[in-house]
PDB file of C-alpha atoms in Angstrom:
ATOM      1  CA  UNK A 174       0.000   0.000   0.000  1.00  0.00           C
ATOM      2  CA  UNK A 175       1.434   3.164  -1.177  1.00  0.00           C
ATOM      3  CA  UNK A 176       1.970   5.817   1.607  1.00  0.00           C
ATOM      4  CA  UNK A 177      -0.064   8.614   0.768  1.00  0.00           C
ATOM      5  CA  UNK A 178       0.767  12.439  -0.150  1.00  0.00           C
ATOM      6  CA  UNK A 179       0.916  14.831   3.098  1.00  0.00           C
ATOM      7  CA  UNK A 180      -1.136  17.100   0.871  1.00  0.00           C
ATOM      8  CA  UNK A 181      -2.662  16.804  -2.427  1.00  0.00           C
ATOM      9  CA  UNK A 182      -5.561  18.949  -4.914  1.00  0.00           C
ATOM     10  CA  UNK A 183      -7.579  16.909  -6.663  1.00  0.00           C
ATOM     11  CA  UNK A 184      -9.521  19.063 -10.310  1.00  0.00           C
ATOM     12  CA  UNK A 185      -9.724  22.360  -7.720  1.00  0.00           C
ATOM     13  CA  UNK A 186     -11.783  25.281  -9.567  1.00  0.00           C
ATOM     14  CA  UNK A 187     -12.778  28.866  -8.069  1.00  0.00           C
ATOM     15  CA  UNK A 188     -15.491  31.152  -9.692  1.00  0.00           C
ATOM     16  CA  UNK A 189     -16.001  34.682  -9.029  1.00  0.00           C
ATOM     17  CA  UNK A 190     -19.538  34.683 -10.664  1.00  0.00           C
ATOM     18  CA  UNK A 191     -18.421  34.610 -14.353  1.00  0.00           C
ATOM     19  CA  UNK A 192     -15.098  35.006 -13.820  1.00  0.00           C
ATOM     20  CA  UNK A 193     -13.060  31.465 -14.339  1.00  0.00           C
ATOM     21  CA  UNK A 194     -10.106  31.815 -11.684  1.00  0.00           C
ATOM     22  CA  UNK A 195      -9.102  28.292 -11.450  1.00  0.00           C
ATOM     23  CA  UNK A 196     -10.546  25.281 -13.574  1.00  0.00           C
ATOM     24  CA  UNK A 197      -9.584  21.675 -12.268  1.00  0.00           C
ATOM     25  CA  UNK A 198      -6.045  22.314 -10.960  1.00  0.00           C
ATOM     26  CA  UNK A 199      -4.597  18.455  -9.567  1.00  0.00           C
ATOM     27  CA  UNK A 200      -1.634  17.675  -8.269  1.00  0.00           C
ATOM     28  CA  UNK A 201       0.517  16.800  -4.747  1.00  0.00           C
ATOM     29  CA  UNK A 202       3.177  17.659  -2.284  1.00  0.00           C
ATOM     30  CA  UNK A 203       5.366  15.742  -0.095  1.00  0.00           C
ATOM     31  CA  UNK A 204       7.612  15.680   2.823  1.00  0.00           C
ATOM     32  CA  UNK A 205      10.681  17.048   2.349  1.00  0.00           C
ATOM     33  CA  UNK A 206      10.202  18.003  -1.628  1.00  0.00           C
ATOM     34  CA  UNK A 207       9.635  21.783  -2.899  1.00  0.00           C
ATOM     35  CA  UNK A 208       6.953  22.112  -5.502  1.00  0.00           C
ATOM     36  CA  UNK A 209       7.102  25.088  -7.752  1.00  0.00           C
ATOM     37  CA  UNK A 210       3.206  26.408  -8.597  1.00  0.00           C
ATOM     38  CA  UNK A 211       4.638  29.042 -11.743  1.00  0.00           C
ATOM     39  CA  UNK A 212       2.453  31.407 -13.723  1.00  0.00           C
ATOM     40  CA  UNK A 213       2.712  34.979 -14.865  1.00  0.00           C
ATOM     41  CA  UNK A 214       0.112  38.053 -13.137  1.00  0.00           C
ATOM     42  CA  UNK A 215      -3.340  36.596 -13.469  1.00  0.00           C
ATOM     43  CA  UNK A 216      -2.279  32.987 -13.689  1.00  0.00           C
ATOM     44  CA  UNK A 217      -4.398  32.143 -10.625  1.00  0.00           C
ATOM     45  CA  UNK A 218      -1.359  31.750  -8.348  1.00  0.00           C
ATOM     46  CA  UNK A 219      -3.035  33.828  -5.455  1.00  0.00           C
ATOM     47  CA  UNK A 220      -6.428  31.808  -6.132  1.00  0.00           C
ATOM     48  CA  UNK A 221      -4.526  29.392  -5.098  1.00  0.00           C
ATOM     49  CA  UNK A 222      -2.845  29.540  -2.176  1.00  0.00           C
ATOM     50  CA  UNK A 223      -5.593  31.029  -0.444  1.00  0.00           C
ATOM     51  CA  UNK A 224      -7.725  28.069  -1.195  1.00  0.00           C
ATOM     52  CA  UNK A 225      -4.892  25.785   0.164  1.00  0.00           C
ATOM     53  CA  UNK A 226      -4.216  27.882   3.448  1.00  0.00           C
ATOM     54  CA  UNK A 227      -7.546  28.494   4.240  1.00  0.00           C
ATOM     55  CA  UNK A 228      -8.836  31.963   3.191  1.00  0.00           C
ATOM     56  CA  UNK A 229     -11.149  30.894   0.333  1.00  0.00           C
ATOM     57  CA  UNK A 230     -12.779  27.966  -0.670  1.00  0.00           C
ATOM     58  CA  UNK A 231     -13.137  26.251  -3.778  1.00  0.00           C
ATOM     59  CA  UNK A 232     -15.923  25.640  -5.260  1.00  0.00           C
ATOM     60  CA  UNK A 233     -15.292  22.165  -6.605  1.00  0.00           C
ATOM     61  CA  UNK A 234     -12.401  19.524  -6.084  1.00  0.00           C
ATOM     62  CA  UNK A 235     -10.835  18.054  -3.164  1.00  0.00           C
ATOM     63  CA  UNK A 236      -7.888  18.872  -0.610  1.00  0.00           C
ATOM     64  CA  UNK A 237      -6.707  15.721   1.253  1.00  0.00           C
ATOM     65  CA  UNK A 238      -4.023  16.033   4.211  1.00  0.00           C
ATOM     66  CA  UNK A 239      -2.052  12.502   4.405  1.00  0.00           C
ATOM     67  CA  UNK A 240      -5.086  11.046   2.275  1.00  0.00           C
ATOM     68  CA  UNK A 241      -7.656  11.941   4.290  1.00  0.00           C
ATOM     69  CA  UNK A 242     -10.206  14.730   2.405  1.00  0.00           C
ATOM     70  CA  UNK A 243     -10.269  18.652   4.937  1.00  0.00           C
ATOM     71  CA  UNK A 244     -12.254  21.375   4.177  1.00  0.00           C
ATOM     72  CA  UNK A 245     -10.871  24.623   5.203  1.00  0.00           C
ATOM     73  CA  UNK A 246     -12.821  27.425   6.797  1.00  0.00           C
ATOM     74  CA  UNK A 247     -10.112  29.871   7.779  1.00  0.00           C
ATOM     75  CA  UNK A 248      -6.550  29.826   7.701  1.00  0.00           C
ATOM     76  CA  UNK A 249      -6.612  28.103  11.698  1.00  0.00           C
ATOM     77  CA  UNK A 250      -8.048  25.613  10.053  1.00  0.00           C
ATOM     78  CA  UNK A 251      -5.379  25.031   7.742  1.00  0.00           C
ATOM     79  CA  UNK A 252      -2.511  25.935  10.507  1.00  0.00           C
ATOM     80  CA  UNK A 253      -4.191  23.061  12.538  1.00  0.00           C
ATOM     81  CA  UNK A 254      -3.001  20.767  10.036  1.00  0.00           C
ATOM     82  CA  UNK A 255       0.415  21.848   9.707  1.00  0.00           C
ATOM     83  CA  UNK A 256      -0.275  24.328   6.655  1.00  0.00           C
ATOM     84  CA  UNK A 257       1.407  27.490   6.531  1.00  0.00           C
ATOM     85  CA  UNK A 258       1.470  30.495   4.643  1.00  0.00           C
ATOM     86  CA  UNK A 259       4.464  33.165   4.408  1.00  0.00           C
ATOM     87  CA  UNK A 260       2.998  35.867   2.356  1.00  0.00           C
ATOM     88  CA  UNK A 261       5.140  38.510   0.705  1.00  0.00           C
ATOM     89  CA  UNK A 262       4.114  41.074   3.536  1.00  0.00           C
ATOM     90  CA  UNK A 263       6.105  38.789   6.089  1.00  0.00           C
ATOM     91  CA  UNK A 264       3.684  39.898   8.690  1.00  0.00           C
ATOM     92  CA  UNK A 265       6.197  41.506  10.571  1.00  0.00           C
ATOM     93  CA  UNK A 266       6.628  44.810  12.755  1.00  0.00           C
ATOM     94  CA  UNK A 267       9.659  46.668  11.513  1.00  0.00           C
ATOM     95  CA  UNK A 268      10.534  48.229  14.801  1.00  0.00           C
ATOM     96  CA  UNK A 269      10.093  45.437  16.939  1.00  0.00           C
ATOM     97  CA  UNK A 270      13.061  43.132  17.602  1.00  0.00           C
ATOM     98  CA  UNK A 271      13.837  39.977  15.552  1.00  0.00           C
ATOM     99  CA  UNK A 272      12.965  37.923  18.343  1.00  0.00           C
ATOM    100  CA  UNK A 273       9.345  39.296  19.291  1.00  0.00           C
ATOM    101  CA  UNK A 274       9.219  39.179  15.257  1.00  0.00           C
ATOM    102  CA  UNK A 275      10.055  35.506  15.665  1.00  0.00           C
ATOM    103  CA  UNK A 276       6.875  34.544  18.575  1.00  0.00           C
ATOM    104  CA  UNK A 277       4.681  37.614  18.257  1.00  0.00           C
ATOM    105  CA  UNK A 278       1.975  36.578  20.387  1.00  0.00           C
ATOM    106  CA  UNK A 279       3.422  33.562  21.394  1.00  0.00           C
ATOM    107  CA  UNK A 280       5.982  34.310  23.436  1.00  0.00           C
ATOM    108  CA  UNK A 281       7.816  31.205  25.819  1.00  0.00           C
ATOM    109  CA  UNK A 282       6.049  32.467  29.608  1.00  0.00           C
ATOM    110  CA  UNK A 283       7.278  31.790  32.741  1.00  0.00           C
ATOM    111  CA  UNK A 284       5.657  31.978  36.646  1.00  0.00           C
ATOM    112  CA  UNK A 285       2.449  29.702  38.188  1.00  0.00           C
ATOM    113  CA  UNK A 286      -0.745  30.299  37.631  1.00  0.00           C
ATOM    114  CA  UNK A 287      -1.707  34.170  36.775  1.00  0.00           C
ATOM    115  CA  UNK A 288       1.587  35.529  37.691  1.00  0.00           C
ATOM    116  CA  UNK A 289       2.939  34.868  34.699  1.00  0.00           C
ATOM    117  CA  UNK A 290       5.862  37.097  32.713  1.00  0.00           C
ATOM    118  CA  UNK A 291       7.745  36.932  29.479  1.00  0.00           C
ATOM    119  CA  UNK A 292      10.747  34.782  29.356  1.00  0.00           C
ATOM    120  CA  UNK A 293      12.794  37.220  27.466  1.00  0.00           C
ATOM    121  CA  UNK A 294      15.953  34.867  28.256  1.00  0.00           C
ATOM    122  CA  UNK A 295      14.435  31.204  26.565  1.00  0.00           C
ATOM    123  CA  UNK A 296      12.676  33.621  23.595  1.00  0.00           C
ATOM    124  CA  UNK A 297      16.078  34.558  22.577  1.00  0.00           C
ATOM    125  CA  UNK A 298      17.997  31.398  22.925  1.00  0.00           C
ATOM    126  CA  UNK A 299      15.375  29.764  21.025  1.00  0.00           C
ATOM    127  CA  UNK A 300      15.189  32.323  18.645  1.00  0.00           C
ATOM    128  CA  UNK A 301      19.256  32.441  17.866  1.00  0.00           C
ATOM    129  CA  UNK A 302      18.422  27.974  18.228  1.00  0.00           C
ATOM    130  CA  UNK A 303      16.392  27.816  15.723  1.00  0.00           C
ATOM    131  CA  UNK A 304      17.760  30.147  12.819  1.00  0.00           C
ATOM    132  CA  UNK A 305      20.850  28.644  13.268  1.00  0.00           C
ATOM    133  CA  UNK A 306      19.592  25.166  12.490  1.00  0.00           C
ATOM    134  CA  UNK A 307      18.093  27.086   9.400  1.00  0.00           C
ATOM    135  CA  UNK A 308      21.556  28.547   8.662  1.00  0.00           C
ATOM    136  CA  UNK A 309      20.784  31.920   9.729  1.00  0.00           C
ATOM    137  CA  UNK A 310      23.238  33.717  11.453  1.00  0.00           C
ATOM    138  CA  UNK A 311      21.850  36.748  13.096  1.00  0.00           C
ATOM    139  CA  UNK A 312      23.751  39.348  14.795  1.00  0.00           C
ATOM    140  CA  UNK A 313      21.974  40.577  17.491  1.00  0.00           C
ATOM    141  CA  UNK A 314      18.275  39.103  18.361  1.00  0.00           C
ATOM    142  CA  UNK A 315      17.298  42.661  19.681  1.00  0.00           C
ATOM    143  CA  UNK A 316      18.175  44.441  16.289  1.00  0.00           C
ATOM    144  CA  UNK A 317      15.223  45.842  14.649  1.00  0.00           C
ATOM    145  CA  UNK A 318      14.055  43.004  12.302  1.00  0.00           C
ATOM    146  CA  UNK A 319      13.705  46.233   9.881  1.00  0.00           C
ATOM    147  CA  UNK A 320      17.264  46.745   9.804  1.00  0.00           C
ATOM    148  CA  UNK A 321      17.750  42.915   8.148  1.00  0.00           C
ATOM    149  CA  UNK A 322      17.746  42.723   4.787  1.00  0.00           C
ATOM    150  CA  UNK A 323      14.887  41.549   2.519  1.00  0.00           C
ATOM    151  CA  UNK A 324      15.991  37.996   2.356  1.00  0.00           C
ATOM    152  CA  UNK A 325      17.008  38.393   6.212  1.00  0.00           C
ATOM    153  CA  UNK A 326      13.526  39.270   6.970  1.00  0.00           C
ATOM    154  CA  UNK A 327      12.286  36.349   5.019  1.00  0.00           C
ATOM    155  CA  UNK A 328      14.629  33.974   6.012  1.00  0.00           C
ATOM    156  CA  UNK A 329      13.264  34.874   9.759  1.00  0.00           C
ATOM    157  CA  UNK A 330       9.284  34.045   8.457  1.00  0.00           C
ATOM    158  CA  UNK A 331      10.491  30.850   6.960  1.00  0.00           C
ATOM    159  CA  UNK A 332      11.966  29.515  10.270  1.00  0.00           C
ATOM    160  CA  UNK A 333       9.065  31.192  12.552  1.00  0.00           C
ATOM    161  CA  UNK A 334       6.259  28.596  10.701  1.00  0.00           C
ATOM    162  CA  UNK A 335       9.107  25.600  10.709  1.00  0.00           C
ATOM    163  CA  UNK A 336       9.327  26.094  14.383  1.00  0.00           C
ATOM    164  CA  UNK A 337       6.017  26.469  14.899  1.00  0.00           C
ATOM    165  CA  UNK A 338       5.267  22.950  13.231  1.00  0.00           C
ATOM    166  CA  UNK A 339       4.658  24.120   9.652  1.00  0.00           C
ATOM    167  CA  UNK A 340       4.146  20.416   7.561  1.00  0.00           C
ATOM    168  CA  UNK A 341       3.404  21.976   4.575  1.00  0.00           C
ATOM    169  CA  UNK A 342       4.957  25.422   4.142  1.00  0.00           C
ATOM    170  CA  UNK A 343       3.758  27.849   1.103  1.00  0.00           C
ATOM    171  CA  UNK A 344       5.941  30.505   0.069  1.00  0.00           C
ATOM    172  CA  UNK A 345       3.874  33.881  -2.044  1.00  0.00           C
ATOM    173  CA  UNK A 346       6.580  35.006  -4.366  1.00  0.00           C
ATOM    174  CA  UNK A 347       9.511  35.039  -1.782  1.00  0.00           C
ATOM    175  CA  UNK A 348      11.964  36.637  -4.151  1.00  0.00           C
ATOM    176  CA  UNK A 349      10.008  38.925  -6.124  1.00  0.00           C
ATOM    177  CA  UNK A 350      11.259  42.252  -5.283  1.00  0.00           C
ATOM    178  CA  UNK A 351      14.661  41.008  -4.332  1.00  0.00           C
ATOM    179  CA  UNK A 352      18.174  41.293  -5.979  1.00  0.00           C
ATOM    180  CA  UNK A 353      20.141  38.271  -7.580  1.00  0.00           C
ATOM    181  CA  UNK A 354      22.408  37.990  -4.309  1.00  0.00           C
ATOM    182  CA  UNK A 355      19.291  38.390  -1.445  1.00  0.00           C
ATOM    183  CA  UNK A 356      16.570  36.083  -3.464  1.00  0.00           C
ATOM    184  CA  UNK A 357      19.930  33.382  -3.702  1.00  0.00           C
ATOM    185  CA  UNK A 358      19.934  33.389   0.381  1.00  0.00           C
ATOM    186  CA  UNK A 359      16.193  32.900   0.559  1.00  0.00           C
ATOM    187  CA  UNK A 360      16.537  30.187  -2.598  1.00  0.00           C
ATOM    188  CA  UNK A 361      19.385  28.614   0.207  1.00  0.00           C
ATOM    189  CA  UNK A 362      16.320  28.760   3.429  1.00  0.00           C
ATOM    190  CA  UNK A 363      13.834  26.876   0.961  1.00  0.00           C
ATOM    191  CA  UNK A 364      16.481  24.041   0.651  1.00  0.00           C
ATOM    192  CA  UNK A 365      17.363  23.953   3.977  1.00  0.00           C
ATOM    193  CA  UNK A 366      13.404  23.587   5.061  1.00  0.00           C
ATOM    194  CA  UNK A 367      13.335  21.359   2.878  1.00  0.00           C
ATOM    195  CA  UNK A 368      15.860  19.376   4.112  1.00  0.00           C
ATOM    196  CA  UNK A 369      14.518  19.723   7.432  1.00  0.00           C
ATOM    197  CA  UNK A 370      11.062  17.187   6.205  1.00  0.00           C
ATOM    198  CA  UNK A 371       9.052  20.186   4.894  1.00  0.00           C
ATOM    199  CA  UNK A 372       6.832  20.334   2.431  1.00  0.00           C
ATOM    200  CA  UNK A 373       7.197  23.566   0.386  1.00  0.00           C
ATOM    201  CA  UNK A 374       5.196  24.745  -2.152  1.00  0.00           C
ATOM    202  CA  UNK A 375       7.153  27.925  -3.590  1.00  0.00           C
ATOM    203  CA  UNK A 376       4.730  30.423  -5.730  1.00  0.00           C
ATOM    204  CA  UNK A 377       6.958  32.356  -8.257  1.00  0.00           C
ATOM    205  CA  UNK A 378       6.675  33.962 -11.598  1.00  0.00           C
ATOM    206  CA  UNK A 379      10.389  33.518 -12.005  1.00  0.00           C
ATOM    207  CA  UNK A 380      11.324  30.039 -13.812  1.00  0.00           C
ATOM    208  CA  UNK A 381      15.171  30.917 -12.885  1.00  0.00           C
ATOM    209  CA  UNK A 382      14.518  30.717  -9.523  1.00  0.00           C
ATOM    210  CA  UNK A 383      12.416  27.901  -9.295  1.00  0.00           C
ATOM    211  CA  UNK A 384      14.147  25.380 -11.750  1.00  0.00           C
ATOM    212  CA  UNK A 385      17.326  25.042  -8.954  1.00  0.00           C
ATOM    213  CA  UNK A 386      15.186  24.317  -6.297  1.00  0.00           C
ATOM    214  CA  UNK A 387      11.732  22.482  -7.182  1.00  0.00           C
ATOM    215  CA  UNK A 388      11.333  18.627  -7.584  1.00  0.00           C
ATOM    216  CA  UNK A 389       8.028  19.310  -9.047  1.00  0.00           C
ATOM    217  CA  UNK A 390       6.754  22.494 -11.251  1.00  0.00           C
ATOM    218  CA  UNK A 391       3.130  22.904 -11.494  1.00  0.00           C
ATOM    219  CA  UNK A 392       2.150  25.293 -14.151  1.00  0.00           C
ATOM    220  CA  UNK A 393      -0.897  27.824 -14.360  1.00  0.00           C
ATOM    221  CA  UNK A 394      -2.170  29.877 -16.817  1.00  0.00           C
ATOM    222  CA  UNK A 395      -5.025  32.031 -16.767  1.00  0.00           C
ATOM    223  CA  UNK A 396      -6.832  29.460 -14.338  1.00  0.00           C
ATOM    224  CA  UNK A 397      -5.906  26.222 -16.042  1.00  0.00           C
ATOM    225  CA  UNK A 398      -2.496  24.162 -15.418  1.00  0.00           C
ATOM    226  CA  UNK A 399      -0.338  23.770 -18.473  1.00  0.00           C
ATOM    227  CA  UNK A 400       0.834  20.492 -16.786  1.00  0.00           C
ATOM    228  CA  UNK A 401       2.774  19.414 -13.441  1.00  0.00           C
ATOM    229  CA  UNK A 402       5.969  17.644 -14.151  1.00  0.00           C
ATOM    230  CA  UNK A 403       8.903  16.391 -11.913  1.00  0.00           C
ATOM    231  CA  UNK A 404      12.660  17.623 -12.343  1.00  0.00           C
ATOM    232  CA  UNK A 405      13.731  14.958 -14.513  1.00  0.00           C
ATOM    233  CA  UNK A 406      10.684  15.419 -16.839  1.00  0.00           C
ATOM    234  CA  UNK A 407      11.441  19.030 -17.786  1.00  0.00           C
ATOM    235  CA  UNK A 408      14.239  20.810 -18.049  1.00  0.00           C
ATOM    236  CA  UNK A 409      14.984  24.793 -17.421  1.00  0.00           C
ATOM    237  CA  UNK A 410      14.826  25.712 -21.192  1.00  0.00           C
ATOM    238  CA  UNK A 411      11.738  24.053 -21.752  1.00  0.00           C
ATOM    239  CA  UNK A 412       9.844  24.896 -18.594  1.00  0.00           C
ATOM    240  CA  UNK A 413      11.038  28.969 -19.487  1.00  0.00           C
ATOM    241  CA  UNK A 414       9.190  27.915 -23.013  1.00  0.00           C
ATOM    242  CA  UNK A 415       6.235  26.891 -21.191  1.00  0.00           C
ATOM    243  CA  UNK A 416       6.052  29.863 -18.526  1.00  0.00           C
ATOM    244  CA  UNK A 417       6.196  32.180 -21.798  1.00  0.00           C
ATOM    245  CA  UNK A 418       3.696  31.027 -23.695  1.00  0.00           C
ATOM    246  CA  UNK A 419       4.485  28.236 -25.782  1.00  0.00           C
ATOM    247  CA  UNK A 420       2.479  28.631 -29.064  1.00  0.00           C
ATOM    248  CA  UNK A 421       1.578  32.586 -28.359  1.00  0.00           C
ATOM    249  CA  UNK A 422       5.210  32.978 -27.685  1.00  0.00           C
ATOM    250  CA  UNK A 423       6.293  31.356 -31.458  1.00  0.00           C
ATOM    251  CA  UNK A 424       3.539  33.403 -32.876  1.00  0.00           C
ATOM    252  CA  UNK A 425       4.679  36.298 -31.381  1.00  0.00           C
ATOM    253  CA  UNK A 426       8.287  36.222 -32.774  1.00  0.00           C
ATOM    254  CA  UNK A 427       6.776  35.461 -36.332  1.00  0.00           C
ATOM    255  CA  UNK A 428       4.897  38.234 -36.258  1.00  0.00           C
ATOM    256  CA  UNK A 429       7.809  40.923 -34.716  1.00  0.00           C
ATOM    257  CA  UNK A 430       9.748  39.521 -37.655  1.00  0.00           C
ATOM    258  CA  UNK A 431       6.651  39.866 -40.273  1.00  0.00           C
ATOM    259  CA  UNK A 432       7.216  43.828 -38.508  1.00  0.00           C
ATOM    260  CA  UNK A 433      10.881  43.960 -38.726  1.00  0.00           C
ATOM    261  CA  UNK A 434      10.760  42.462 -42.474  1.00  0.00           C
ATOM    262  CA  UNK A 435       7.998  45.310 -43.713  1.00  0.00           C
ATOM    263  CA  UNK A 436      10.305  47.928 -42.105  1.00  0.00           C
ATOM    264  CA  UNK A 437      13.341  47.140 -43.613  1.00  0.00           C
TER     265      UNK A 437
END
């Protein structure tokens, strides 16, 4: 008996009344694997990952946790079961120190009873703990997490929901309005939550970043998936063909050089 997926969609589709934002997306993650959901602005991307943490529902098809078929109300819901969402707001207070960043609102207590306090000491050790295990090497947990860089800061929200028992671990466009050097640290965190058993489904528009990483590339346009393929299925060249079109894209370079050919 195979062992089954720790999360899987099965045909999902969302409607806005006549508006078509997903049509019968399948497919499946697993422990310790990063699957790469691609698709250019209006692809359905965000469709998507709020139906899978939680914030919407679909209107038809099936989300199954380790086989067994959930239905999502809100995103505690989906938390309950180990799904987490790091959207590209990092819900974080700039001023605040990297490690109330790190628990805000669940901060390590100790006392009896109601005379209870912070305990500022265990919320830092843990804190420096766990981001080292991620590979994170922070300077100073009191620093202003809005001094960190961008991939700092999301380097931080990736090992927040890791440590706070994250299964499945979905990623909005991590890297989308950083440089080459800061989107190659966070490209490093994914790997090393993967590593770690984690399931991480990494939304991008960027094929460059997600061919190094992913072990499976699910990809959407305008509502419908194009296909979902694993690594050795697909390689880099062809999966940038697919992310750009395909067909549109070879009829658009005929016709720029039906335009280039009539100006001459």
């Amino acid at each position: 008996m195979t062992q089954a997926h720790l999360l899987e969609f099965d045909g999902i589709s969302k409607y806005y009344g006549n508006v078509v934002a997903l049509s019968g997306i399948s497919g499946h993650v697993s422990a310790g694997e990063v699957t790469c959901i691609l698709g250019d602005n209006g692809a359905g991307k965000s469709s998507f990952i709020k139906i899978l943490s939680g914030v919407h529902q679909q209107d038809e098809g099936r989300l199954l946790v380790e086989g067994e078929e959930v239905h999502f109300s809100s995103p505690r819901d989906a938390r309950a079961k180990g799904i987490a969402t790091v959207y590209q707001d990092l819900a974080m207070v700039p001023l605040m120190s990297v490690w109330r960043n790190f628990f805000l609102g669940a901060e390590p207590r100790k006392g009896i009873g109601p005379l209870r306090w912070l305990d500022v000491a265990t919320a830092k050790r843990i804190c420096r703990h766990e981001l080292g295990e991620m590979g994170i090497d922070i300077r100073d947990p009191d620093q202003p997490v809005g001094t960190l860089s961008g991939g700092e800061r999301q380097s931080v929200a990736i090992a927040r929901a890791v440590y706070f028992g994250a299964r499945v671990l979905i990623l909005d466009e991590p890297t989308s309005a950083l440089g080459v050097k800061q989107a190659g640290v966070v490209l490093k965190y994914i790997l090393q939550a993967r590593d770690r058993g984690v399931a991480v489904i990494f939304i991008t528009h960027n094929p460059h970043h997600a061919y190094p990483v992913g072990d499976r590339f699910v990809i959407l346009n305008r509502g419908k998936s194009l296909g979902a393929y694993e690594k050795s299925q697909i390689d880099q060249q062809e999966l940038v063909r697919q992310m750009a079109g395909g067909k549109e894209l070879v009829e658009l370079e005929h016709e720029l050089a039906v335009l280039r050919a009539d100006v001459s």
